[in-house]
CSV table of C-alpha atoms in Angstrom, one decimal:
chain,number,residue,atom,x,y,z
A,1,UNK,CA,11.1,106.2,45.4
A,2,UNK,CA,8.7,104.3,47.0
A,3,UNK,CA,9.3,101.8,49.7
A,4,UNK,CA,7.7,98.4,50.3
A,5,UNK,CA,5.7,96.7,47.8
A,6,UNK,CA,2.3,96.6,46.1
A,7,UNK,CA,-0.6,94.4,47.1
A,8,UNK,CA,-0.2,93.0,43.8
A,9,UNK,CA,3.3,92.1,44.3
A,10,UNK,CA,2.6,90.4,47.1
A,11,UNK,CA,-0.5,88.5,46.0
A,12,UNK,CA,1.7,87.1,43.0
A,13,UNK,CA,4.7,86.2,45.8
A,14,UNK,CA,1.8,84.3,48.3
A,15,UNK,CA,0.4,82.5,44.7
A,16,UNK,CA,3.7,81.4,43.8
A,17,UNK,CA,4.5,80.4,47.4
A,18,UNK,CA,1.2,77.8,47.4
A,19,UNK,CA,1.7,76.3,44.3
A,20,UNK,CA,5.3,75.4,45.1
A,21,UNK,CA,3.9,73.5,48.4
A,22,UNK,CA,1.3,72.0,46.4
A,23,UNK,CA,3.9,70.5,44.1
A,24,UNK,CA,6.1,69.6,47.2
A,25,UNK,CA,3.9,68.2,49.5
A,26,UNK,CA,2.5,64.9,47.9
A,27,UNK,CA,6.2,63.4,47.4
A,28,UNK,CA,6.9,64.8,51.0
A,29,UNK,CA,4.0,62.6,52.0
A,30,UNK,CA,4.9,59.5,50.2
A,31,UNK,CA,8.5,60.0,51.9
A,32,UNK,CA,6.6,60.3,55.3
A,33,UNK,CA,4.6,56.9,54.5
A,34,UNK,CA,7.8,55.1,53.8
A,35,UNK,CA,9.5,56.0,56.6
A,36,UNK,CA,7.1,55.0,58.7
A,37,UNK,CA,6.3,51.7,57.5
A,38,UNK,CA,10.3,51.1,57.3
A,39,UNK,CA,10.3,52.3,61.1
A,40,UNK,CA,7.6,49.9,62.4
A,41,UNK,CA,9.1,47.1,60.2
A,42,UNK,CA,12.3,47.6,62.0
A,43,UNK,CA,11.0,47.9,65.4
A,44,UNK,CA,8.9,44.7,65.2
A,45,UNK,CA,12.2,43.1,63.6
A,46,UNK,CA,14.1,44.2,66.7
A,47,UNK,CA,11.3,42.6,68.8
A,48,UNK,CA,11.9,39.4,67.1
A,49,UNK,CA,15.5,39.8,68.0
A,50,UNK,CA,14.7,39.9,71.8
A,51,UNK,CA,12.6,37.2,71.6
A,52,UNK,CA,14.9,34.8,70.3
A,53,UNK,CA,17.2,36.1,73.1
A,54,UNK,CA,14.7,35.7,75.8
A,55,UNK,CA,14.2,32.2,74.6
A,56,UNK,CA,17.7,31.2,74.9
A,57,UNK,CA,17.8,32.9,78.7
A,58,UNK,CA,14.1,31.7,79.8
A,59,UNK,CA,13.6,28.6,77.7
A,60,UNK,CA,10.6,30.2,75.8
A,61,UNK,CA,9.4,33.1,74.4
A,62,UNK,CA,6.1,33.9,72.0
A,63,UNK,CA,5.6,36.9,69.7
A,64,UNK,CA,2.0,37.7,69.0
A,65,UNK,CA,0.9,39.6,66.0
A,66,UNK,CA,-2.3,41.3,65.6
A,67,UNK,CA,-4.1,43.4,63.0
A,68,UNK,CA,-6.9,44.9,64.8
A,69,UNK,CA,-5.6,47.2,66.4
A,70,UNK,CA,-2.3,46.7,64.9
A,71,UNK,CA,0.4,45.4,67.4
A,72,UNK,CA,2.9,43.1,68.3
A,73,UNK,CA,4.3,41.9,71.6
A,74,UNK,CA,6.5,40.1,73.0
A,75,UNK,CA,5.5,37.2,76.1
A,76,UNK,CA,7.9,35.4,78.0
A,77,UNK,CA,6.4,32.5,80.6
A,78,UNK,CA,2.9,34.4,80.4
A,79,UNK,CA,4.6,38.2,81.2
A,80,UNK,CA,4.1,40.8,78.4
A,81,UNK,CA,7.6,42.4,78.3
A,82,UNK,CA,7.3,44.5,75.2
A,83,UNK,CA,4.3,46.0,73.1
A,84,UNK,CA,5.1,47.9,69.6
A,85,UNK,CA,1.9,49.8,69.1
A,86,UNK,CA,1.8,50.0,65.3
A,87,UNK,CA,-1.0,52.3,64.7
A,88,UNK,CA,-0.3,54.9,67.7
A,89,UNK,CA,3.6,54.9,67.3
A,90,UNK,CA,4.0,54.9,63.5
A,91,UNK,CA,0.3,55.2,62.3
A,92,UNK,CA,1.1,52.2,60.3
A,93,UNK,CA,-1.7,49.3,59.4
A,94,UNK,CA,-0.6,45.4,60.1
A,95,UNK,CA,-1.8,42.5,57.5
A,96,UNK,CA,-0.7,38.7,58.0
A,97,UNK,CA,0.1,35.9,55.5
A,98,UNK,CA,-2.9,33.2,55.2
A,99,UNK,CA,-6.0,35.5,56.3
A,100,UNK,CA,-5.1,35.8,59.4
A,101,UNK,CA,-6.3,38.4,62.0
A,102,UNK,CA,-3.6,37.3,64.6
A,103,UNK,CA,-0.8,34.9,64.7
A,104,UNK,CA,1.7,33.4,67.5
A,105,UNK,CA,5.5,32.8,66.5
A,106,UNK,CA,6.9,30.9,69.2
A,107,UNK,CA,10.3,30.3,69.9
A,108,UNK,CA,11.9,27.3,72.1
A,109,UNK,CA,14.9,27.0,74.4
A,110,UNK,CA,17.5,27.0,71.7
A,111,UNK,CA,16.0,30.3,69.9
A,112,UNK,CA,14.4,28.1,67.1
A,113,UNK,CA,11.0,29.1,65.8
A,114,UNK,CA,8.0,26.6,66.4
A,115,UNK,CA,5.7,27.3,63.5
A,116,UNK,CA,6.8,31.1,63.3
A,117,UNK,CA,6.4,31.0,59.5
A,118,UNK,CA,4.6,34.2,58.6
A,119,UNK,CA,4.8,37.4,56.7
A,120,UNK,CA,4.0,40.4,58.1
A,121,UNK,CA,2.9,43.6,55.5
A,122,UNK,CA,3.1,46.8,57.0
A,123,UNK,CA,1.5,49.7,55.2
A,124,UNK,CA,0.5,53.0,55.2
A,125,UNK,CA,-1.1,55.4,52.4
A,126,UNK,CA,0.5,53.9,49.0
A,127,UNK,CA,3.7,52.6,51.0
A,128,UNK,CA,4.3,49.0,52.2
A,129,UNK,CA,7.0,46.7,52.9
A,130,UNK,CA,7.2,43.3,54.3
A,131,UNK,CA,8.7,41.4,57.3
A,132,UNK,CA,9.0,37.7,56.5
A,133,UNK,CA,9.7,35.4,59.3
A,134,UNK,CA,10.8,31.9,58.4
A,135,UNK,CA,9.7,28.3,60.2
A,136,UNK,CA,12.9,28.5,62.2
A,137,UNK,CA,12.2,32.2,63.4
A,138,UNK,CA,14.7,33.8,60.9
A,139,UNK,CA,13.7,37.3,60.0
A,140,UNK,CA,14.4,38.8,56.4
A,141,UNK,CA,13.4,41.7,54.8
A,142,UNK,CA,12.7,41.4,51.0
């Protein structure tokens, strides 16, 4: 009787583990990219909800979006209240509609958007999601 494994048995087992990891890793990376863009979209959607609330409380609020560096921020009466750093927090890029590199979406004292129509495209790897802001400041996730 022998105890342990031969070098051949160990190398075959390690080869099978490596092949298994190689087959599973790309789908896992796709799931991680999808989760990252969805998380970024939801963080920005929450920023719009807060902007609307701040506009009702203080009379005006603006959400600024920029492609480079990819970030979205909430500004109320000249003060920046919140910044969502898309690249640093989620590793996600941002594209704006209309070939813009940055855009302002403003809300008045009634919580209505003024010229706020914009589509934000969040992307990482092969995963992409959109956040559509209507001209009245309503948020939808198509």
